[in-house]
PDB file of C-alpha atoms and ligand atoms in Angstrom:
ATOM      1  CA  MET S   1     -27.178 -16.776 -10.267  1.00 46.00           C
ATOM      2  CA  PRO S   2     -28.840 -17.300  -6.884  1.00 49.00           C
ATOM      3  CA  PRO S   3     -30.967 -20.428  -6.640  1.00 50.00           C
ATOM      4  CA  PRO S   4     -34.702 -19.898  -7.240  1.00 50.00           C
ATOM      5  CA  ILE S   5     -36.529 -19.128  -4.012  1.00 56.00           C
ATOM      6  CA  ASP S   6     -38.936 -21.852  -3.025  1.00 64.00           C
ATOM      7  CA  ALA S   7     -41.862 -19.963  -1.466  1.00 68.00           C
ATOM      8  CA  GLU S   8     -42.846 -22.820   0.800  1.00 69.00           C
ATOM      9  CA  SER S   9     -39.422 -23.383   2.297  1.00 89.00           C
ATOM     10  CA  PHE S  10     -38.956 -19.616   2.653  1.00 91.00           C
ATOM     11  CA  THR S  11     -42.184 -19.364   4.654  1.00 94.00           C
ATOM     12  CA  GLU S  12     -41.156 -22.297   6.773  1.00 95.00           C
ATOM     13  CA  ALA S  13     -37.728 -20.761   7.412  1.00 96.00           C
ATOM     14  CA  LEU S  14     -39.418 -17.464   8.336  1.00 96.00           C
ATOM     15  CA  ASP S  15     -41.660 -19.231  10.842  1.00 96.00           C
ATOM     16  CA  ARG S  16     -38.676 -20.897  12.447  1.00 97.00           C
ATOM     17  CA  ALA S  17     -36.768 -17.591  12.496  1.00 97.00           C
ATOM     18  CA  VAL S  18     -39.677 -15.850  14.236  1.00 97.00           C
ATOM     19  CA  ARG S  19     -39.785 -18.599  16.856  1.00 96.00           C
ATOM     20  CA  ILE S  20     -36.117 -17.944  17.625  1.00 97.00           C
ATOM     21  CA  LEU S  21     -36.043 -14.181  17.343  1.00 97.00           C
ATOM     22  CA  ARG S  22     -39.214 -13.363  19.296  1.00 96.00           C
ATOM     23  CA  PRO S  23     -38.178 -14.743  22.687  1.00 96.00           C
ATOM     24  CA  ALA S  24     -34.523 -13.637  22.294  1.00 98.00           C
ATOM     25  CA  LYS S  25     -33.502 -11.242  25.071  1.00 98.00           C
ATOM     26  CA  LYS S  26     -30.326 -10.004  23.407  1.00 98.00           C
ATOM     27  CA  VAL S  27     -29.866  -9.773  19.666  1.00 98.00           C
ATOM     28  CA  ALA S  28     -26.748  -8.957  17.688  1.00 99.00           C
ATOM     29  CA  VAL S  29     -26.704  -8.404  13.939  1.00 99.00           C
ATOM     30  CA  LEU S  30     -23.862  -8.478  11.433  1.00 99.00           C
ATOM     31  CA  THR S  31     -24.468  -6.779   8.108  1.00 99.00           C
ATOM     32  CA  GLY S  32     -22.479  -6.656   4.893  1.00 98.00           C
ATOM     33  CA  ALA S  33     -22.733  -4.974   1.522  1.00 98.00           C
ATOM     34  CA  GLY S  34     -25.777  -7.076   0.538  1.00 98.00           C
ATOM     35  CA  ILE S  35     -28.106  -5.088   2.781  1.00 98.00           C
ATOM     36  CA  SER S  36     -27.287  -1.917   0.840  1.00 98.00           C
ATOM     37  CA  ALA S  37     -27.558  -3.550  -2.599  1.00 97.00           C
ATOM     38  CA  GLU S  38     -31.238  -2.658  -2.875  1.00 98.00           C
ATOM     39  CA  SER S  39     -30.325   0.961  -2.119  1.00 98.00           C
ATOM     40  CA  GLY S  40     -28.255   0.896  -5.289  1.00 96.00           C
ATOM     41  CA  LEU S  41     -24.753   0.399  -3.866  1.00 95.00           C
ATOM     42  CA  ALA S  42     -22.558  -2.249  -5.452  1.00 92.00           C
ATOM     43  CA  THR S  43     -21.419  -5.180  -3.318  1.00 94.00           C
ATOM     44  CA  PHE S  44     -17.766  -6.232  -3.442  1.00 93.00           C
ATOM     45  CA  ARG S  45     -17.679  -9.732  -4.860  1.00 91.00           C
ATOM     46  CA  GLY S  46     -19.339 -11.348  -7.840  1.00 82.00           C
ATOM     47  CA  GLY S  47     -20.488  -9.843 -11.141  1.00 82.00           C
ATOM     48  CA  GLY S  48     -20.662  -6.060 -11.070  1.00 85.00           C
ATOM     49  CA  GLY S  49     -18.995  -6.015  -7.640  1.00 88.00           C
ATOM     50  CA  LEU S  50     -16.530  -3.325  -6.610  1.00 86.00           C
ATOM     51  CA  TRP S  51     -13.637  -5.781  -6.723  1.00 82.00           C
ATOM     52  CA  GLU S  52     -14.429  -6.850 -10.271  1.00 83.00           C
ATOM     53  CA  GLY S  53     -11.901  -5.232 -12.580  1.00 80.00           C
ATOM     54  CA  GLN S  54     -10.265  -3.603  -9.555  1.00 82.00           C
ATOM     55  CA  ARG S  55      -7.404  -5.187  -7.687  1.00 87.00           C
ATOM     56  CA  ILE S  56      -7.922  -4.824  -3.936  1.00 85.00           C
ATOM     57  CA  GLU S  57      -4.213  -4.301  -3.499  1.00 83.00           C
ATOM     58  CA  ASP S  58      -4.312  -1.275  -5.860  1.00 88.00           C
ATOM     59  CA  VAL S  59      -6.888   0.690  -3.873  1.00 92.00           C
ATOM     60  CA  ALA S  60      -7.525  -0.769  -0.440  1.00 95.00           C
ATOM     61  CA  THR S  61      -4.210  -1.358   1.283  1.00 96.00           C
ATOM     62  CA  PRO S  62      -1.798   0.991   3.103  1.00 97.00           C
ATOM     63  CA  ARG S  63       0.845   0.144   0.504  1.00 96.00           C
ATOM     64  CA  ALA S  64      -1.458   1.198  -2.324  1.00 96.00           C
ATOM     65  CA  PHE S  65      -2.010   4.550  -0.598  1.00 97.00           C
ATOM     66  CA  ALA S  66       1.726   5.067  -0.081  1.00 96.00           C
ATOM     67  CA  ARG S  67       2.400   4.199  -3.722  1.00 96.00           C
ATOM     68  CA  ASP S  68      -0.431   6.062  -5.459  1.00 95.00           C
ATOM     69  CA  PRO S  69      -2.709   8.113  -3.175  1.00 96.00           C
ATOM     70  CA  LEU S  70      -4.402   9.752  -6.166  1.00 96.00           C
ATOM     71  CA  LEU S  71      -5.615   6.408  -7.521  1.00 94.00           C
ATOM     72  CA  VAL S  72      -6.859   5.405  -4.079  1.00 95.00           C
ATOM     73  CA  TRP S  73      -8.645   8.723  -3.560  1.00 96.00           C
ATOM     74  CA  ARG S  74     -10.280   8.473  -7.016  1.00 95.00           C
ATOM     75  CA  PHE S  75     -11.791   5.140  -5.947  1.00 94.00           C
ATOM     76  CA  TYR S  76     -12.994   6.499  -2.610  1.00 95.00           C
ATOM     77  CA  ASN S  77     -14.196   9.830  -3.975  1.00 95.00           C
ATOM     78  CA  LEU S  78     -16.387   7.922  -6.425  1.00 93.00           C
ATOM     79  CA  ARG S  79     -17.792   5.844  -3.588  1.00 94.00           C
ATOM     80  CA  ARG S  80     -18.369   9.009  -1.518  1.00 96.00           C
ATOM     81  CA  ALA S  81     -20.174  10.593  -4.482  1.00 95.00           C
ATOM     82  CA  ASN S  82     -22.427   7.518  -4.700  1.00 94.00           C
ATOM     83  CA  LEU S  83     -23.464   8.043  -1.079  1.00 95.00           C
ATOM     84  CA  ALA S  84     -25.085  11.343  -1.986  1.00 94.00           C
ATOM     85  CA  THR S  85     -27.441   9.507  -4.334  1.00 95.00           C
ATOM     86  CA  VAL S  86     -28.683   6.639  -2.160  1.00 97.00           C
ATOM     87  CA  ASN S  87     -31.168   6.117   0.656  1.00 98.00           C
ATOM     88  CA  PRO S  88     -31.836   3.380   3.197  1.00 98.00           C
ATOM     89  CA  ASN S  89     -34.114   0.573   2.008  1.00 98.00           C
ATOM     90  CA  PRO S  90     -36.736  -1.584   3.797  1.00 98.00           C
ATOM     91  CA  GLY S  91     -33.988  -3.958   5.010  1.00 98.00           C
ATOM     92  CA  HIS S  92     -32.247  -1.149   6.906  1.00 99.00           C
ATOM     93  CA  ARG S  93     -35.579   0.029   8.262  1.00 98.00           C
ATOM     94  CA  ALA S  94     -36.553  -3.432   9.519  1.00 98.00           C
ATOM     95  CA  LEU S  95     -33.400  -3.443  11.638  1.00 98.00           C
ATOM     96  CA  VAL S  96     -34.414  -0.081  13.113  1.00 98.00           C
ATOM     97  CA  GLU S  97     -37.715  -1.679  14.088  1.00 98.00           C
ATOM     98  CA  LEU S  98     -35.907  -4.576  15.697  1.00 98.00           C
ATOM     99  CA  GLU S  99     -33.772  -2.148  17.698  1.00 98.00           C
ATOM    100  CA  ASN S 100     -36.908  -0.299  18.793  1.00 98.00           C
ATOM    101  CA  ARG S 101     -38.277  -3.555  20.216  1.00 97.00           C
ATOM    102  CA  LEU S 102     -35.093  -4.429  22.092  1.00 97.00           C
ATOM    103  CA  GLY S 103     -33.504  -1.104  23.031  1.00 97.00           C
ATOM    104  CA  ALA S 104     -30.074  -1.523  24.630  1.00 97.00           C
ATOM    105  CA  ASP S 105     -30.227  -5.304  24.096  1.00 98.00           C
ATOM    106  CA  PHE S 106     -29.740  -4.809  20.386  1.00 98.00           C
ATOM    107  CA  THR S 107     -26.347  -4.292  18.736  1.00 98.00           C
ATOM    108  CA  LEU S 108     -25.785  -3.805  15.045  1.00 99.00           C
ATOM    109  CA  VAL S 109     -22.285  -4.648  13.863  1.00 99.00           C
ATOM    110  CA  THR S 110     -21.696  -3.573  10.294  1.00 99.00           C
ATOM    111  CA  GLN S 111     -18.899  -4.124   7.824  1.00 98.00           C
ATOM    112  CA  ASN S 112     -20.432  -1.390   5.692  1.00 98.00           C
ATOM    113  CA  VAL S 113     -18.903   2.049   5.457  1.00 98.00           C
ATOM    114  CA  ASP S 114     -21.927   3.699   3.812  1.00 98.00           C
ATOM    115  CA  GLY S 115     -23.694   5.071   6.925  1.00 98.00           C
ATOM    116  CA  LEU S 116     -27.103   3.854   5.710  1.00 98.00           C
ATOM    117  CA  HIS S 117     -27.978   2.143   8.995  1.00 98.00           C
ATOM    118  CA  GLN S 118     -27.633   5.436  10.861  1.00 98.00           C
ATOM    119  CA  ALA S 119     -29.484   7.263   8.078  1.00 98.00           C
ATOM    120  CA  ALA S 120     -32.359   4.804   8.551  1.00 98.00           C
ATOM    121  CA  GLY S 121     -32.434   5.533  12.294  1.00 98.00           C
ATOM    122  CA  SER S 122     -30.343   2.755  13.882  1.00 98.00           C
ATOM    123  CA  HIS S 123     -28.508   3.950  17.002  1.00 98.00           C
ATOM    124  CA  ASN S 124     -26.390   1.176  18.428  1.00 98.00           C
ATOM    125  CA  VAL S 125     -24.194   0.683  15.356  1.00 98.00           C
ATOM    126  CA  LEU S 126     -20.597  -0.539  15.465  1.00 98.00           C
ATOM    127  CA  GLU S 127     -18.811   0.267  12.209  1.00 98.00           C
ATOM    128  CA  ILE S 128     -15.971  -2.216  12.343  1.00 98.00           C
ATOM    129  CA  HIS S 129     -14.591  -1.234   8.913  1.00 98.00           C
ATOM    130  CA  GLY S 130     -14.836   2.540   9.424  1.00 98.00           C
ATOM    131  CA  ALA S 131     -16.932   5.093   7.544  1.00 98.00           C
ATOM    132  CA  LEU S 132     -16.675   6.648   4.080  1.00 98.00           C
ATOM    133  CA  ARG S 133     -17.922   9.974   5.407  1.00 98.00           C
ATOM    134  CA  ARG S 134     -14.938  10.365   7.686  1.00 98.00           C
ATOM    135  CA  VAL S 135     -11.367  11.283   6.784  1.00 98.00           C
ATOM    136  CA  ARG S 136      -8.240  10.966   8.902  1.00 98.00           C
ATOM    137  CA  CYS S 137      -5.016  12.980   8.739  1.00 97.00           C
ATOM    138  CA  VAL S 138      -2.040  10.670   8.228  1.00 97.00           C
ATOM    139  CA  GLY S 139       0.053  13.162  10.248  1.00 95.00           C
ATOM    140  CA  CYS S 140      -1.948  14.200  13.328  1.00 95.00           C
ATOM    141  CA  GLN S 141      -4.472  11.306  13.055  1.00 95.00           C
ATOM    142  CA  ARG S 142      -7.340  13.749  13.601  1.00 96.00           C
ATOM    143  CA  VAL S 143     -10.608  12.307  12.313  1.00 97.00           C
ATOM    144  CA  SER S 144     -13.310  14.519  10.843  1.00 97.00           C
ATOM    145  CA  ASP S 145     -16.727  13.844   9.383  1.00 97.00           C
ATOM    146  CA  ARG S 146     -16.920  15.397   5.919  1.00 96.00           C
ATOM    147  CA  GLY S 147     -20.316  13.944   5.064  1.00 95.00           C
ATOM    148  CA  VAL S 148     -20.788  13.623   1.325  1.00 93.00           C
ATOM    149  CA  GLU S 149     -18.969  16.904   0.622  1.00 93.00           C
ATOM    150  CA  VAL S 150     -16.962  16.790  -2.616  1.00 92.00           C
ATOM    151  CA  LEU S 151     -13.315  16.652  -1.603  1.00 96.00           C
ATOM    152  CA  PRO S 152     -10.311  17.716  -3.678  1.00 95.00           C
ATOM    153  CA  GLU S 153      -8.800  14.883  -5.735  1.00 95.00           C
ATOM    154  CA  LEU S 154      -6.020  14.680  -3.177  1.00 97.00           C
ATOM    155  CA  PRO S 155      -7.269  16.214   0.084  1.00 97.00           C
ATOM    156  CA  HIS S 156      -4.904  17.584   2.746  1.00 97.00           C
ATOM    157  CA  CYS S 157      -5.281  18.326   6.451  1.00 96.00           C
ATOM    158  CA  GLU S 158      -6.009  22.017   7.023  1.00 91.00           C
ATOM    159  CA  GLU S 159      -3.979  22.105  10.234  1.00 90.00           C
ATOM    160  CA  ARG S 160      -1.105  19.850   9.473  1.00 88.00           C
ATOM    161  CA  GLY S 161      -0.862  19.999   5.697  1.00 94.00           C
ATOM    162  CA  SER S 162      -0.421  16.209   5.599  1.00 97.00           C
ATOM    163  CA  LEU S 163      -2.444  13.976   3.334  1.00 98.00           C
ATOM    164  CA  LEU S 164      -5.900  12.920   4.460  1.00 98.00           C
ATOM    165  CA  ARG S 165      -6.994   9.314   4.013  1.00 98.00           C
ATOM    166  CA  PRO S 166     -10.441   7.733   4.137  1.00 98.00           C
ATOM    167  CA  ASP S 167     -11.192   6.640   7.720  1.00 98.00           C
ATOM    168  CA  VAL S 168     -11.860   3.069   6.632  1.00 98.00           C
ATOM    169  CA  VAL S 169     -10.074  -0.160   7.445  1.00 98.00           C
ATOM    170  CA  TRP S 170      -7.910  -1.404   4.584  1.00 97.00           C
ATOM    171  CA  PHE S 171      -6.694  -4.925   4.014  1.00 95.00           C
ATOM    172  CA  GLU S 172      -3.603  -5.672   6.133  1.00 94.00           C
ATOM    173  CA  GLU S 173      -4.809  -3.191   8.766  1.00 97.00           C
ATOM    174  CA  ALA S 174      -6.170  -3.942  12.218  1.00 97.00           C
ATOM    175  CA  LEU S 175      -9.770  -3.174  13.120  1.00 98.00           C
ATOM    176  CA  PRO S 176     -10.340  -0.320  15.594  1.00 97.00           C
ATOM    177  CA  ASP S 177      -9.684  -2.021  18.959  1.00 97.00           C
ATOM    178  CA  ASP S 178     -12.498  -0.533  21.030  1.00 98.00           C
ATOM    179  CA  ILE S 179     -15.202  -0.987  18.400  1.00 98.00           C
ATOM    180  CA  TRP S 180     -14.133  -4.537  17.615  1.00 98.00           C
ATOM    181  CA  GLY S 181     -14.014  -5.372  21.338  1.00 98.00           C
ATOM    182  CA  ARG S 182     -17.570  -4.107  21.787  1.00 98.00           C
ATOM    183  CA  ALA S 183     -18.705  -6.130  18.770  1.00 98.00           C
ATOM    184  CA  VAL S 184     -17.239  -9.350  20.186  1.00 98.00           C
ATOM    185  CA  GLU S 185     -18.826  -8.657  23.588  1.00 98.00           C
ATOM    186  CA  ALA S 186     -22.244  -8.063  22.027  1.00 98.00           C
ATOM    187  CA  VAL S 187     -22.020 -11.266  19.997  1.00 98.00           C
ATOM    188  CA  GLN S 188     -20.841 -13.266  23.015  1.00 98.00           C
ATOM    189  CA  ALA S 189     -23.806 -11.969  25.019  1.00 98.00           C
ATOM    190  CA  CYS S 190     -26.559 -12.478  22.434  1.00 98.00           C
ATOM    191  CA  ASP S 191     -29.075 -15.343  22.267  1.00 98.00           C
ATOM    192  CA  CYS S 192     -29.727 -14.733  18.600  1.00 98.00           C
ATOM    193  CA  PHE S 193     -27.242 -13.587  15.965  1.00 98.00           C
ATOM    194  CA  LEU S 194     -28.674 -12.348  12.681  1.00 98.00           C
ATOM    195  CA  VAL S 195     -26.255 -12.261   9.745  1.00 98.00           C
ATOM    196  CA  VAL S 196     -27.373 -10.238   6.723  1.00 98.00           C
ATOM    197  CA  GLY S 197     -25.972  -9.756   3.224  1.00 98.00           C
ATOM    198  CA  THR S 198     -22.390 -10.796   3.683  1.00 98.00           C
ATOM    199  CA  SER S 199     -20.329 -13.391   1.825  1.00 97.00           C
ATOM    200  CA  ALA S 200     -18.617 -13.982   5.205  1.00 98.00           C
ATOM    201  CA  VAL S 201     -15.172 -14.484   3.718  1.00 97.00           C
ATOM    202  CA  VAL S 202     -13.418 -11.493   5.296  1.00 96.00           C
ATOM    203  CA  TYR S 203     -11.957 -12.012   8.769  1.00 97.00           C
ATOM    204  CA  PRO S 204     -12.088 -11.210  11.592  1.00 97.00           C
ATOM    205  CA  ALA S 205     -15.709 -10.118  10.892  1.00 98.00           C
ATOM    206  CA  ALA S 206     -16.756 -13.555   9.611  1.00 98.00           C
ATOM    207  CA  GLY S 207     -15.324 -15.109  12.786  1.00 98.00           C
ATOM    208  CA  LEU S 208     -18.204 -13.526  14.731  1.00 98.00           C
ATOM    209  CA  ILE S 209     -20.440 -16.341  13.474  1.00 98.00           C
ATOM    210  CA  ASP S 210     -18.252 -18.871  15.264  1.00 97.00           C
ATOM    211  CA  VAL S 211     -18.125 -16.682  18.383  1.00 98.00           C
ATOM    212  CA  ALA S 212     -21.943 -16.719  18.471  1.00 98.00           C
ATOM    213  CA  ARG S 213     -22.100 -20.474  17.932  1.00 98.00           C
ATOM    214  CA  MET S 214     -19.497 -21.184  20.593  1.00 98.00           C
ATOM    215  CA  GLU S 215     -21.552 -19.183  23.087  1.00 97.00           C
ATOM    216  CA  GLY S 216     -24.686 -21.143  22.188  1.00 97.00           C
ATOM    217  CA  ALA S 217     -26.572 -18.451  20.275  1.00 98.00           C
ATOM    218  CA  ASP S 218     -28.878 -19.326  17.402  1.00 98.00           C
ATOM    219  CA  VAL S 219     -27.690 -17.940  14.090  1.00 98.00           C
ATOM    220  CA  ILE S 220     -30.119 -16.752  11.418  1.00 98.00           C
ATOM    221  CA  GLU S 221     -28.724 -15.773   8.026  1.00 98.00           C
ATOM    222  CA  ALA S 222     -30.562 -13.596   5.498  1.00 98.00           C
ATOM    223  CA  ASN S 223     -28.786 -13.659   2.168  1.00 97.00           C
ATOM    224  CA  LEU S 224     -29.483 -13.647  -1.534  1.00 96.00           C
ATOM    225  CA  GLU S 225     -27.442 -16.797  -1.955  1.00 95.00           C
ATOM    226  CA  PRO S 226     -25.666 -19.218   0.356  1.00 96.00           C
ATOM    227  CA  SER S 227     -22.488 -17.758   1.863  1.00 96.00           C
ATOM    228  CA  ALA S 228     -19.300 -19.241   3.286  1.00 96.00           C
ATOM    229  CA  VAL S 229     -21.062 -19.806   6.627  1.00 96.00           C
ATOM    230  CA  SER S 230     -24.482 -21.022   5.497  1.00 95.00           C
ATOM    231  CA  THR S 231     -23.721 -24.608   6.506  1.00 95.00           C
ATOM    232  CA  ARG S 232     -23.026 -23.393  10.058  1.00 95.00           C
ATOM    233  CA  VAL S 233     -26.216 -21.396  10.666  1.00 96.00           C
ATOM    234  CA  ASN S 234     -29.499 -22.575  12.181  1.00 96.00           C
ATOM    235  CA  ILE S 235     -31.759 -20.890   9.657  1.00 97.00           C
ATOM    236  CA  LEU S 236     -31.077 -19.588   6.177  1.00 96.00           C
ATOM    237  CA  LEU S 237     -33.523 -17.055   4.737  1.00 97.00           C
ATOM    238  CA  LEU S 238     -32.713 -17.015   1.045  1.00 95.00           C
ATOM    239  CA  GLY S 239     -33.864 -13.872  -0.714  1.00 96.00           C
ATOM    240  CA  PRO S 240     -33.307 -10.118  -0.866  1.00 98.00           C
ATOM    241  CA  ALA S 241     -32.928  -8.626   2.618  1.00 98.00           C
ATOM    242  CA  GLY S 242     -35.266  -5.790   1.604  1.00 98.00           C
ATOM    243  CA  THR S 243     -38.016  -8.403   1.505  1.00 97.00           C
ATOM    244  CA  SER S 244     -36.992 -11.024   4.059  1.00 97.00           C
ATOM    245  CA  LEU S 245     -36.242  -8.658   6.963  1.00 98.00           C
ATOM    246  CA  PRO S 246     -39.493  -6.654   6.758  1.00 98.00           C
ATOM    247  CA  GLU S 247     -41.376  -9.963   6.434  1.00 97.00           C
ATOM    248  CA  LEU S 248     -39.611 -11.265   9.529  1.00 97.00           C
ATOM    249  CA  LEU S 249     -40.543  -8.148  11.516  1.00 97.00           C
ATOM    250  CA  LYS S 250     -44.115  -8.225  10.218  1.00 97.00           C
ATOM    251  CA  ARG S 251     -44.556 -11.790  11.455  1.00 96.00           C
ATOM    252  CA  MET S 252     -43.021 -10.948  14.803  1.00 93.00           C
ATOM    253  CA  LYS S 253     -45.600  -8.190  15.238  1.00 90.00           C
ATOM    254  CA  GLU S 254     -48.452 -10.452  14.155  1.00 88.00           C
ATOM    255  CA  GLU S 255     -47.504 -12.920  16.837  1.00 62.00           C
ATOM    256  CA  GLY S 256     -47.454 -10.294  19.553  1.00 61.00           C
TER     257      GLY S 256
HETATM  258  P1  LIG H 301     -19.598  -9.157  -0.462  1.00 97.75           P
HETATM  259  O1  LIG H 301     -19.707  -8.426  -1.763  1.00 97.75           O
HETATM  260  O2  LIG H 301     -18.434 -10.047  -0.286  1.00 97.75           O
HETATM  261  O3  LIG H 301     -20.907 -10.030  -0.212  1.00 97.75           O
HETATM  262  C1  LIG H 301     -22.185  -9.494  -0.380  1.00 97.75           C
HETATM  263  C2  LIG H 301     -23.192 -10.560  -0.012  1.00 97.75           C
HETATM  264  O4  LIG H 301     -24.481  -9.972  -0.068  1.00 97.75           O
HETATM  265  C3  LIG H 301     -23.222 -11.780  -0.935  1.00 97.75           C
HETATM  266  O5  LIG H 301     -23.308 -12.950  -0.137  1.00 97.75           O
HETATM  267  C4  LIG H 301     -24.501 -11.586  -1.748  1.00 97.75           C
HETATM  268  O6  LIG H 301     -25.124 -12.805  -2.083  1.00 97.75           O
HETATM  269  C5  LIG H 301     -25.368 -10.845  -0.752  1.00 97.75           C
HETATM  270  N1  LIG H 301     -26.418 -10.006  -1.339  1.00 97.75           N
HETATM  271  C6  LIG H 301     -26.425  -9.295  -2.481  1.00 97.75           C
HETATM  272  N2  LIG H 301     -27.574  -8.623  -2.638  1.00 97.75           N
HETATM  273  C7  LIG H 301     -28.336  -8.920  -1.543  1.00 97.75           C
HETATM  274  C8  LIG H 301     -29.645  -8.545  -1.113  1.00 97.75           C
HETATM  275  N3  LIG H 301     -30.415  -7.734  -1.831  1.00 97.75           N
HETATM  276  N4  LIG H 301     -30.088  -9.052   0.057  1.00 97.75           N
HETATM  277  C9  LIG H 301     -29.321  -9.882   0.803  1.00 97.75           C
HETATM  278  N5  LIG H 301     -28.091 -10.268   0.435  1.00 97.75           N
HETATM  279  C10 LIG H 301     -27.600  -9.801  -0.716  1.00 97.75           C
HETATM  280  O7  LIG H 301     -19.668  -8.043   0.690  1.00 97.75           O
HETATM  281  P2  LIG H 301     -19.250  -8.176   2.215  1.00 97.75           P
HETATM  282  O8  LIG H 301     -19.466  -9.554   2.722  1.00 97.75           O
HETATM  283  O9  LIG H 301     -19.876  -7.053   2.930  1.00 97.75           O
HETATM  284  O10 LIG H 301     -13.954  -4.881   3.481  1.00 97.75           O
HETATM  285  O11 LIG H 301     -17.694  -7.911   2.133  1.00 97.75           O
HETATM  286  C11 LIG H 301     -16.941  -7.937   3.323  1.00 97.75           C
HETATM  287  C12 LIG H 301     -15.795  -6.981   3.248  1.00 97.75           C
HETATM  288  O12 LIG H 301     -15.041  -7.241   2.054  1.00 97.75           O
HETATM  289  C13 LIG H 301     -16.199  -5.529   3.089  1.00 97.75           C
HETATM  290  O13 LIG H 301     -16.531  -4.911   4.311  1.00 97.75           O
HETATM  291  C14 LIG H 301     -14.988  -4.923   2.486  1.00 97.75           C
HETATM  292  C15 LIG H 301     -14.720  -5.974   1.427  1.00 97.75           C
HETATM  293  O14 LIG H 301     -13.467  -6.060   0.927  1.00 97.75           O
HETATM  294  C16 LIG H 301     -13.039  -3.910   3.478  1.00 97.75           C
HETATM  295  O15 LIG H 301     -13.022  -3.043   2.618  1.00 97.75           O
HETATM  296  C17 LIG H 301     -12.085  -4.003   4.611  1.00 97.75           C
END
């Protein structure tokens, strides 16, 4: 259970966050599954999480796919089907507003594969763990966007005949080089790094918090409960991101 939210300390944390975020020239954001929780998508860890009752190594590793592609595709087809039923929430929309204020000086790095940031209207999004909507041929490596289309239980490449796989990053796999490189650059360049809805236990993504700190950026975390990095951030906004982020943006507007 998350700790009860103390309204007074939340307001005080918000005030401090506004004082940091408002004058920031460059802002980078890292999001995790928590920002999509209020849209109705399960997070990974904790009660009711996707990894509860599901061994990661059975569905989210290259070895799992080689051993039992049908099992892996069942897991991902279910997640793809969920996408058709969900919409962005006020947390996603607050980040669109923040991007509108900053333009090219705003970068959103997401570990999420659900596409909800783009659906909300965010533009500068770096999907470091891939995207559920895309599939990739294991033969020719061609990537295609299949949206939320219902795929066969075991989909194959129309050109090559080889198996298709979800275009997501599995455990034991490297992150896409170019996208990861751009994420690191954006975090190195920012004055304020906002971390939202992630347990911050999966690397290299969680390492971005240390990159930001090493470069002297202020780090604001918005999370339902303290994460693995909460002791290393400047400000912790405890509460649902669908409330804390819009509140943060509202206060920024009030102050000019
Ligand atoms: P986790 O499930 O590990 O963490 C979700 C975080 O969101 C937790 O800290 C929750 O407290 C928080 N949370 C839940 N609801 C929230 C809300 N309404 N508002 C704000 N915070 C909320 O998910 P991630 O950290 O995203 O990787 O997981 C990281 C990676 O592990 C994923 O990208 C995925 C997974 O295995 C791969 O598949 C490669």
